[in-house]
Amino acid sequence: MTTLRVIDALGAEAPVSPATVQGWVRTRRDAKGFSFLEINDGSCLANIQAIVDESAPAFAVIDRATTGAAVSVTGELVESPGKGQQWELRAREMTVYGAADPETYPLQKKRHSDEFLRSIAHLRPRTNKYSAMLRIRAEAAFGVHEFYRDRGFHYLHTPILTGSDCEGAGEMFRVTTLPQDFAPPAGEPPYEQDFFGREANLTVSGQLEAECGALALSRVYTFGPTFRAENSNTPKHAAEFWMIEPEVAFCDIHGDMDLGEEFTRELTRHVLENCEKDVELFAKFVDKELMATLTNIIDNPFERIPHAEAVKILANAKKKFEFPVTPNMDLQTEHERYLCEEHFKRPVIVYDYPKEIKAFYMRLNDDDKTVAAMDLLVPRIGELIGGSQREERGDVLARRIAELGMNPEPLWWYTELRTFGSAPHAGFGLGFERFLMMVTGIANIRDVIPFPRTPRHLEF
Ligand code: 4AD
Ligand code: MG
């Protein structure tokens, strides 16, 4: 085991000496009579420098300690005479656990393209960029739980296998145990012999089940993987992604927008405060505007406008859009980005959408034309959050389901929730990967997921 950090009584970091450092060699430089090794174990961006003198036993295996090799080095931690580090390790013993042939190891010290790194997803976590992203991802996940726990929410585990497309959120992946060439005998219902005896899919959202949780525990959230089989090859859609879905009882659309705004802001702050060095890497090499964007999110209130007003702004814009601006339109990424980046220059929440373009469960407004939906849009990404106040009135909900020609049967439990102790409630979903794109400046969703799943890509 690597020696862990020692903090002295004054809070200063004291060297543990002798110490053992275990990690992967980033580079080796040979000088006369000794070699420098830059070692990184993935715990942070910085490498530790080890000096292997030819008089040390460690020197016997130095030839195998090339870029990519896994090593364990024991030695004295001493003040470094060189620039760039305060401490360095004077190696005594070294074990090379696994060498990495310099002829074939793909991660030599140079910048590689994102496309190339995607093709070696098993090794890319060893680069600065991906290890930084993965540390930010892990810390942000912790921040999610902290945010909700601090506000009295309970983490609810909603199912990943679902009975039907209750949500209408997108195309679903079918799950079956039937053989590929299975055809039901004449007269038998299609899924009779399947594992569940009915159609089964991977979930697109935990919302409907989260509503049951909220109407019992008042405040719940889900945080888990969701699956959508949309064949959209864009930089911000994945077939498997993680979503955070809070659901709150006795809450209306305005409380929902407040929560979405606060969550976005506080999670951004959490990442900046806890991953400073890693975020700096992205600000330096990936997006020069990153710090300005993030500070703006933390420091300024978001804009809030009804959908009708957003349409007016877009209709009056001097910009030429690829998709035409019409009163009942669903906003496209180009429209969302125009509102955030050019018009308001900050995140924007658009609310009260035409009912025709939104889901059946969103609460019908008194105008009978719009629903209490809201999308939170951020610069560079567009939609980060989608949510709504839910239709808590049983009769109105039943009418909406009928209007949309949906089969009410699989939703019996969801509508029955409106029969017993129904209450106003609201919630939203925040796409975790979209958030990570926002805080790192990474432009493609494939590069904020360890092993991305997109159309025709299921390797690793
Ligand atoms: O807007 P969506 O579809 O909303 C829902 O699923 C609701 N049931 C949420 C709720 O009210 N509880 O998805 C929510 C968010 C989007 O705003 C986006 O950030 C992300 O999930 N998202 C995706 N992220 C990556 N890849 C995809 N294919 C995504 N589809 C949605
Ligand atoms: Mg949406």
Coordinates of C-alpha atoms and ligand atoms in Angstrom, one line a residue:
M1 CA 0.0 0.0 0.0
T2 CA 1.1 3.5 -0.8
T3 CA 1.9 5.6 2.3
L4 CA -0.9 8.0 2.9
R5 CA -0.5 11.7 3.7
V6 CA 0.4 12.8 7.2
I7 CA -0.9 16.1 8.4
D8 CA 0.9 17.6 11.5
A9 CA -0.7 19.3 14.4
L10 CA -0.5 22.7 12.7
G11 CA -2.3 21.3 9.7
A12 CA 0.9 21.3 7.6
E13 CA 1.7 18.3 5.5
A14 CA 4.7 16.4 6.9
P15 CA 6.7 14.0 4.8
V16 CA 6.4 10.4 5.9
S17 CA 9.8 9.1 5.5
P18 CA 10.7 6.5 4.5
A19 CA 7.7 6.3 2.2
T20 CA 6.3 4.0 -0.4
V21 CA 4.9 5.4 -3.6
Q22 CA 3.0 3.1 -6.0
G23 CA 1.7 4.1 -9.3
W24 CA 2.4 4.3 -13.0
V25 CA 5.5 5.9 -14.6
R26 CA 4.6 8.9 -16.6
T27 CA 8.1 9.6 -17.8
R28 CA 11.7 8.6 -17.2
R29 CA 14.6 10.9 -17.8
D30 CA 18.1 9.5 -17.6
A31 CA 21.1 11.5 -16.5
K32 CA 24.7 10.6 -15.7
G33 CA 24.6 8.2 -12.8
F34 CA 20.9 8.5 -12.0
S35 CA 17.4 8.6 -13.4
F36 CA 14.3 10.7 -12.7
L37 CA 10.9 9.0 -12.6
E38 CA 7.7 10.9 -12.7
I39 CA 5.1 8.7 -11.0
N40 CA 1.4 9.2 -10.8
D41 CA -1.1 7.0 -8.9
G42 CA -4.3 8.8 -10.1
S43 CA -5.0 10.4 -6.7
C44 CA -4.3 13.8 -8.1
L45 CA -3.0 15.7 -11.1
A46 CA 0.5 16.2 -9.7
N47 CA 3.2 13.5 -10.2
I48 CA 5.8 12.7 -7.5
Q49 CA 9.4 12.7 -8.7
A50 CA 11.6 9.8 -7.7
I51 CA 15.3 9.9 -8.1
V52 CA 17.0 6.6 -8.6
D53 CA 20.7 6.8 -8.1
E54 CA 22.9 4.1 -9.6
S55 CA 24.2 3.3 -6.1
A56 CA 20.7 2.4 -4.9
P57 CA 19.4 -1.2 -5.2
A58 CA 16.4 0.2 -7.1
F59 CA 18.7 1.0 -10.0
A60 CA 18.9 -2.7 -10.9
V61 CA 15.4 -2.6 -12.4
I62 CA 15.4 0.9 -13.8
D63 CA 15.5 -0.3 -17.4
R64 CA 12.0 -1.8 -17.0
A65 CA 10.6 1.3 -15.5
T66 CA 9.5 3.0 -18.7
T67 CA 6.4 5.1 -19.4
G68 CA 3.3 3.2 -18.4
A69 CA 5.0 0.7 -16.1
A70 CA 3.4 -0.1 -12.7
V71 CA 6.0 0.5 -10.0
S72 CA 6.4 0.5 -6.2
V73 CA 9.2 2.7 -5.0
T74 CA 10.4 3.0 -1.4
G75 CA 12.8 5.7 -0.2
E76 CA 13.4 8.9 1.7
L77 CA 11.2 11.9 1.1
V78 CA 13.6 14.8 1.0
E79 CA 13.4 18.5 0.1
S80 CA 14.0 18.8 -3.6
P81 CA 16.8 21.0 -4.8
G82 CA 15.1 21.2 -8.2
K83 CA 12.2 23.5 -9.3
G84 CA 8.6 22.3 -9.6
Q85 CA 8.4 20.3 -6.4
Q86 CA 9.0 20.8 -2.8
W87 CA 9.6 17.1 -2.0
E88 CA 11.1 14.3 -4.0
L89 CA 11.6 10.6 -3.3
R90 CA 15.2 9.3 -3.1
A91 CA 14.6 5.7 -4.1
R92 CA 16.1 2.8 -2.3
E93 CA 14.0 -0.2 -3.4
M94 CA 11.8 -0.5 -6.5
T95 CA 9.6 -3.2 -7.8
V96 CA 8.4 -3.1 -11.3
Y97 CA 5.1 -5.0 -11.2
G98 CA 4.2 -4.7 -14.8
A99 CA 6.3 -3.3 -17.5
A100 CA 4.9 -1.5 -20.6
D101 CA 6.7 -2.0 -23.8
P102 CA 7.7 1.4 -25.1
E103 CA 7.3 0.3 -28.7
T104 CA 3.6 -0.5 -28.2
Y105 CA 2.3 1.4 -25.1
P106 CA -0.1 3.8 -26.8
L107 CA 0.1 6.6 -24.2
Q108 CA 3.5 8.1 -24.9
K109 CA 4.1 11.6 -23.6
K110 CA 2.4 13.7 -26.2
R111 CA -1.1 15.1 -26.8
H112 CA -3.5 12.5 -28.2
S113 CA -6.8 13.3 -30.0
D114 CA -10.1 12.7 -28.2
E115 CA -11.1 10.3 -31.0
F116 CA -7.9 8.2 -30.5
L117 CA -8.4 8.2 -26.7
R118 CA -11.9 6.9 -27.1
S119 CA -10.6 3.9 -29.0
I120 CA -8.4 3.1 -25.9
A121 CA -11.0 3.7 -23.2
H122 CA -9.3 1.0 -21.1
L123 CA -6.2 3.1 -20.9
R124 CA -7.3 6.7 -21.2
P125 CA -8.0 7.1 -17.4
R126 CA -4.2 7.3 -17.2
T127 CA -4.0 10.6 -19.0
N128 CA -4.2 13.9 -17.1
K129 CA -7.4 14.9 -18.8
Y130 CA -9.4 11.8 -18.2
S131 CA -8.1 11.2 -14.7
A132 CA -9.0 14.8 -13.9
M133 CA -12.5 14.3 -15.4
L134 CA -13.0 11.0 -13.5
R135 CA -12.0 12.7 -10.2
I136 CA -14.4 15.5 -10.9
R137 CA -17.1 13.0 -11.7
A138 CA -16.6 11.2 -8.5
E139 CA -16.5 14.4 -6.4
A140 CA -19.6 15.8 -8.1
A141 CA -21.5 12.6 -7.4
F142 CA -20.6 13.0 -3.7
G143 CA -21.7 16.7 -4.0
V144 CA -25.1 15.6 -5.3
H145 CA -25.8 13.4 -2.2
E146 CA -24.5 16.1 0.1
F147 CA -26.7 18.8 -1.5
Y148 CA -29.9 16.7 -1.0
R149 CA -29.1 15.3 2.3
D150 CA -28.4 18.8 3.7
R151 CA -31.9 19.7 2.6
G152 CA -33.8 16.8 4.1
F153 CA -34.2 14.7 0.9
H154 CA -34.0 10.9 1.0
Y155 CA -32.2 8.9 -1.7
L156 CA -34.8 6.7 -3.4
H157 CA -33.7 3.7 -5.6
T158 CA -36.1 3.4 -8.5
P159 CA -36.1 0.4 -10.8
I160 CA -33.9 0.0 -13.8
L161 CA -36.2 -2.6 -15.3
T162 CA -39.6 -1.2 -16.2
G163 CA -42.9 -2.6 -17.5
S164 CA -43.6 -0.1 -20.2
D165 CA -42.8 3.3 -21.6
C166 CA -44.9 5.1 -18.9
E167 CA -43.0 8.2 -19.3
G168 CA -43.0 8.8 -23.0
A169 CA -39.5 10.3 -22.6
G170 CA -37.9 8.4 -25.5
E171 CA -37.3 5.2 -27.3
M172 CA -36.6 2.3 -25.0
F173 CA -34.3 -0.7 -24.9
R174 CA -36.2 -3.9 -24.8
V175 CA -35.1 -6.6 -22.3
T176 CA -35.9 -10.2 -23.0
T177 CA -34.8 -13.7 -22.2
L178 CA -36.6 -15.2 -25.2
P179 CA -34.4 -16.8 -27.9
Q180 CA -33.8 -14.6 -30.9
D181 CA -35.9 -16.6 -33.3
F182 CA -38.8 -17.0 -30.8
A183 CA -42.3 -16.6 -32.2
P184 CA -45.3 -17.0 -29.9
P185 CA -47.6 -19.9 -30.7
A186 CA -50.8 -18.7 -32.5
G187 CA -53.2 -17.1 -30.1
E188 CA -50.7 -16.6 -27.3
P189 CA -50.0 -13.0 -26.1
P190 CA -46.6 -11.9 -27.3
Y191 CA -44.7 -11.8 -24.0
E192 CA -46.4 -14.7 -22.3
Q193 CA -43.3 -16.9 -22.3
D194 CA -40.9 -14.0 -21.6
F195 CA -39.2 -13.7 -18.1
F196 CA -41.8 -11.2 -16.7
G197 CA -44.7 -12.4 -18.8
R198 CA -45.0 -8.9 -20.2
E199 CA -42.9 -6.4 -22.1
A200 CA -39.8 -5.3 -20.2
N201 CA -37.6 -2.3 -20.9
L202 CA -34.7 -0.4 -19.4
T203 CA -35.9 2.8 -17.7
V204 CA -35.8 6.2 -19.3
S205 CA -36.4 8.0 -16.0
G206 CA -37.2 7.2 -12.4
Q207 CA -39.7 10.0 -12.1
L208 CA -43.0 8.2 -11.9
E209 CA -41.8 6.0 -9.1
A210 CA -40.1 9.0 -7.5
E211 CA -43.5 10.7 -7.4
C212 CA -44.8 7.8 -5.2
G213 CA -41.8 8.4 -2.9
A214 CA -42.4 12.2 -2.7
L215 CA -46.1 11.6 -1.8
A216 CA -44.9 9.7 1.2
L217 CA -41.5 11.0 2.3
S218 CA -42.1 14.6 1.0
R219 CA -38.6 15.0 -0.5
V220 CA -36.8 12.3 -2.4
Y221 CA -34.3 12.1 -5.2
T222 CA -33.0 9.4 -7.5
F223 CA -29.5 9.2 -8.9
G224 CA -28.9 6.4 -11.3
P225 CA -28.4 5.2 -14.9
T226 CA -31.1 5.8 -17.5
F227 CA -31.3 4.5 -21.0
R228 CA -32.6 6.0 -24.3
A229 CA -32.5 4.3 -27.6
E230 CA -32.8 7.5 -29.6
N231 CA -30.6 7.3 -32.7
S232 CA -29.3 10.8 -32.3
N233 CA -25.6 11.0 -32.8
T234 CA -25.0 14.4 -31.2
P235 CA -22.3 15.5 -28.8
K236 CA -24.8 15.7 -25.9
H237 CA -26.8 12.5 -26.2
A238 CA -25.8 9.1 -24.9
A239 CA -27.7 5.9 -24.9
E240 CA -26.8 5.3 -21.2
F241 CA -26.5 8.3 -19.0
W242 CA -27.0 9.2 -15.3
M243 CA -29.7 11.4 -14.1
I244 CA -30.5 13.1 -10.8
E245 CA -34.3 13.4 -10.2
P246 CA -35.5 15.2 -7.1
E247 CA -39.3 15.1 -6.5
V248 CA -40.9 17.4 -3.9
A249 CA -44.4 17.3 -2.3
F250 CA -46.3 20.5 -1.6
C251 CA -44.2 22.3 -4.2
D252 CA -45.2 24.2 -7.3
I253 CA -43.4 25.1 -10.5
H254 CA -41.8 28.2 -8.9
G255 CA -40.4 26.1 -6.0
D256 CA -39.2 23.6 -8.7
M257 CA -37.3 26.4 -10.5
D258 CA -35.8 27.6 -7.3
L259 CA -34.5 24.1 -6.5
G260 CA -33.1 23.6 -10.0
E261 CA -31.3 26.9 -9.9
E262 CA -29.9 26.3 -6.4
F263 CA -28.8 22.8 -7.3
T264 CA -27.0 23.9 -10.4
R265 CA -25.3 26.7 -8.6
E266 CA -24.3 24.7 -5.5
L267 CA -23.1 21.7 -7.4
T268 CA -20.9 24.0 -9.5
R269 CA -19.6 25.6 -6.4
H270 CA -18.9 22.2 -4.8
V271 CA -16.8 21.1 -7.8
L272 CA -14.9 24.4 -7.9
E273 CA -14.1 24.2 -4.2
N274 CA -13.2 20.5 -4.1
C275 CA -11.5 20.0 -7.5
E276 CA -9.6 23.2 -7.9
K277 CA -6.5 21.8 -9.6
D278 CA -8.5 19.5 -11.9
V279 CA -10.8 22.3 -13.0
E280 CA -7.7 24.5 -13.6
L281 CA -6.4 21.9 -16.1
F282 CA -9.6 22.2 -18.1
A283 CA -9.6 26.0 -17.9
K284 CA -6.0 26.0 -19.2
F285 CA -6.2 23.4 -22.0
V286 CA -9.8 22.8 -22.9
D287 CA -11.9 26.0 -22.5
K288 CA -10.3 29.3 -21.9
E289 CA -13.7 30.8 -20.9
L290 CA -14.4 28.1 -18.4
M291 CA -13.7 30.1 -15.2
A292 CA -15.7 33.1 -16.4
T293 CA -18.7 30.8 -17.3
L294 CA -18.6 29.0 -13.9
T295 CA -18.2 32.2 -11.9
N296 CA -21.1 33.7 -13.7
I297 CA -23.2 30.7 -12.8
I298 CA -22.2 30.9 -9.1
D299 CA -22.5 34.7 -8.7
N300 CA -25.6 35.7 -10.7
P301 CA -29.3 34.8 -10.5
F302 CA -30.6 32.9 -13.5
E303 CA -33.1 34.5 -15.9
R304 CA -36.7 33.1 -16.0
I305 CA -39.0 33.6 -18.9
P306 CA -42.2 31.9 -20.1
H307 CA -41.9 29.9 -23.4
A308 CA -44.0 32.5 -25.3
E309 CA -41.5 35.2 -24.4
A310 CA -38.6 33.0 -25.4
V311 CA -40.2 32.6 -28.8
K312 CA -40.6 36.4 -29.2
I313 CA -37.0 37.0 -28.4
L314 CA -35.9 34.3 -30.9
A315 CA -38.3 35.7 -33.6
N316 CA -36.7 39.1 -33.1
A317 CA -33.1 37.8 -33.1
K318 CA -30.9 39.0 -35.9
K319 CA -29.4 35.5 -36.0
K320 CA -30.4 33.1 -38.7
F321 CA -31.4 29.7 -37.2
E322 CA -31.4 26.4 -38.9
F323 CA -34.7 25.4 -37.3
P324 CA -37.6 27.9 -37.9
V325 CA -39.0 29.8 -34.9
T326 CA -42.8 29.1 -34.5
P327 CA -45.1 29.7 -31.5
N328 CA -45.5 26.1 -30.5
M329 CA -41.9 25.0 -31.2
D330 CA -39.7 22.9 -29.0
L331 CA -36.5 24.8 -28.5
Q332 CA -33.5 23.3 -30.4
T333 CA -29.9 23.5 -29.0
E334 CA -29.2 26.5 -31.3
H335 CA -32.1 28.4 -29.8
E336 CA -31.2 27.5 -26.2
R337 CA -27.6 28.6 -26.7
Y338 CA -28.7 31.8 -28.3
L339 CA -30.8 32.7 -25.3
C340 CA -28.1 31.9 -22.8
E341 CA -24.9 32.9 -24.6
E342 CA -26.0 35.9 -26.7
H343 CA -29.2 37.3 -25.3
F344 CA -29.1 37.0 -21.5
K345 CA -25.5 36.0 -21.1
R346 CA -26.4 33.7 -18.2
P347 CA -28.4 30.5 -17.5
V348 CA -32.1 30.8 -18.4
I349 CA -35.1 28.9 -17.2
V350 CA -37.9 28.7 -19.7
Y351 CA -41.3 27.7 -18.3
D352 CA -45.0 27.3 -19.2
Y353 CA -44.6 25.4 -22.5
P354 CA -47.4 24.6 -25.0
K355 CA -49.0 21.4 -23.8
E356 CA -48.7 19.9 -27.3
I357 CA -44.9 19.5 -27.0
K358 CA -44.7 18.2 -23.4
A359 CA -45.4 15.0 -21.5
F360 CA -48.8 13.9 -20.2
Y361 CA -48.0 14.2 -16.5
M362 CA -47.2 18.0 -16.6
R363 CA -49.7 20.1 -14.8
L364 CA -52.2 21.9 -17.0
N365 CA -52.2 25.7 -16.5
D366 CA -55.5 27.6 -16.2
D367 CA -55.1 28.9 -19.8
D368 CA -55.7 25.3 -20.9
K369 CA -53.0 25.8 -23.4
T370 CA -49.7 25.6 -21.5
V371 CA -48.3 23.2 -18.9
A372 CA -46.2 24.1 -15.8
A373 CA -43.0 22.7 -17.4
M374 CA -39.5 24.2 -17.1
D375 CA -36.2 23.7 -18.8
L376 CA -33.0 25.1 -17.4
L377 CA -30.6 26.1 -20.1
V378 CA -26.9 26.8 -19.7
P379 CA -24.3 28.3 -21.9
R380 CA -22.5 25.9 -24.4
I381 CA -24.8 22.9 -23.5
G382 CA -28.4 24.2 -23.8
E383 CA -30.8 22.0 -21.8
L384 CA -29.3 20.8 -18.5
I385 CA -32.5 20.3 -16.6
G386 CA -36.0 19.3 -17.7
G387 CA -38.8 19.3 -15.1
S388 CA -42.3 20.3 -14.2
Q389 CA -45.1 20.6 -11.6
R390 CA -47.0 17.3 -11.9
E391 CA -50.7 17.0 -12.7
E392 CA -52.1 16.1 -9.2
R393 CA -55.8 16.3 -10.2
G394 CA -57.0 12.8 -11.1
D395 CA -59.7 13.9 -13.5
V396 CA -57.4 16.3 -15.5
L397 CA -54.7 13.6 -15.6
A398 CA -57.1 11.0 -17.0
R399 CA -58.3 13.5 -19.6
R400 CA -54.7 14.2 -20.7
I401 CA -53.9 10.5 -21.0
A402 CA -57.0 10.0 -23.1
E403 CA -56.3 13.1 -25.3
L404 CA -52.9 11.8 -26.1
G405 CA -54.3 8.4 -27.0
M406 CA -52.2 6.6 -24.4
N407 CA -53.1 3.3 -22.9
P408 CA -54.2 4.1 -19.3
E409 CA -53.9 0.5 -18.1
P410 CA -50.2 0.2 -17.2
L411 CA -50.5 3.6 -15.5
W412 CA -53.2 2.5 -13.1
W413 CA -51.0 2.9 -10.0
Y414 CA -49.8 6.4 -11.2
T415 CA -53.4 7.6 -11.6
E416 CA -54.5 6.0 -8.4
L417 CA -51.8 8.0 -6.6
R418 CA -54.2 10.9 -7.4
T419 CA -57.1 9.2 -5.6
F420 CA -55.6 8.8 -2.2
G421 CA -54.0 11.8 -0.6
S422 CA -52.9 13.6 -3.7
A423 CA -51.0 16.8 -3.2
P424 CA -49.3 19.4 -5.4
H425 CA -45.8 18.2 -6.3
A426 CA -43.0 18.9 -8.7
G427 CA -39.6 17.7 -9.7
F428 CA -37.0 17.7 -12.5
G429 CA -34.2 15.7 -14.0
L430 CA -30.6 16.9 -14.3
G431 CA -28.4 15.1 -16.8
F432 CA -25.2 14.3 -14.9
E433 CA -23.0 14.1 -18.0
R434 CA -24.3 17.5 -19.2
F435 CA -23.4 19.0 -15.9
L436 CA -19.9 17.5 -16.2
M437 CA -19.6 18.9 -19.7
M438 CA -20.5 22.3 -18.3
V439 CA -18.0 22.3 -15.4
T440 CA -15.1 20.9 -17.5
G441 CA -15.7 22.5 -20.9
I442 CA -15.5 19.1 -22.5
A443 CA -17.4 19.4 -25.7
N444 CA -18.5 15.7 -26.2
I445 CA -20.5 13.6 -23.9
R446 CA -18.4 10.6 -24.9
D447 CA -15.5 12.1 -23.0
V448 CA -17.3 12.6 -19.6
I449 CA -18.3 8.9 -19.3
P450 CA -15.7 6.3 -18.5
F451 CA -17.2 3.9 -21.1
P452 CA -19.7 5.7 -23.3
R453 CA -22.6 4.0 -25.0
T454 CA -23.8 5.6 -28.2
P455 CA -25.3 4.2 -31.5
R456 CA -23.1 1.5 -32.8
H457 CA -20.7 1.8 -29.9
L458 CA -20.7 -0.9 -27.2
E459 CA -17.0 -1.8 -26.9
F460 CA -15.4 -2.2 -23.5
Ligands
4AD1 O1 -35.9 16.4 -20.1 P1 -35.8 14.9 -19.8 O2 -36.2 13.9 -20.8 O3 -36.8 14.8 -18.5 C1 -37.1 13.6 -17.9 O4 -36.7 12.5 -18.1 C2 -38.0 13.8 -16.7 N1 -38.7 12.6 -16.3 C3 -37.2 14.4 -15.5 C4 -38.1 14.7 -14.3 O5 -38.9 15.6 -14.4 N2 -37.9 14.0 -13.3 O6 -34.4 14.5 -19.2 C5 -33.8 15.2 -18.1 C6 -32.4 15.6 -18.4 C7 -32.2 16.5 -19.6 O7 -32.4 17.9 -19.3 C8 -30.8 16.3 -20.0 O8 -29.9 17.0 -19.2 C9 -30.6 14.8 -19.7 O9 -31.6 14.5 -18.7 N3 -30.7 13.9 -20.9 C10 -29.7 13.3 -21.5 N4 -28.4 13.3 -21.2 C11 -27.6 12.6 -22.0 N5 -28.0 11.8 -23.0 C12 -29.3 11.8 -23.3 N6 -29.7 11.0 -24.3 C13 -30.2 12.6 -22.5 N7 -31.6 12.8 -22.6 C14 -31.8 13.6 -21.5
MG2 MG -36.2 17.5 -21.8

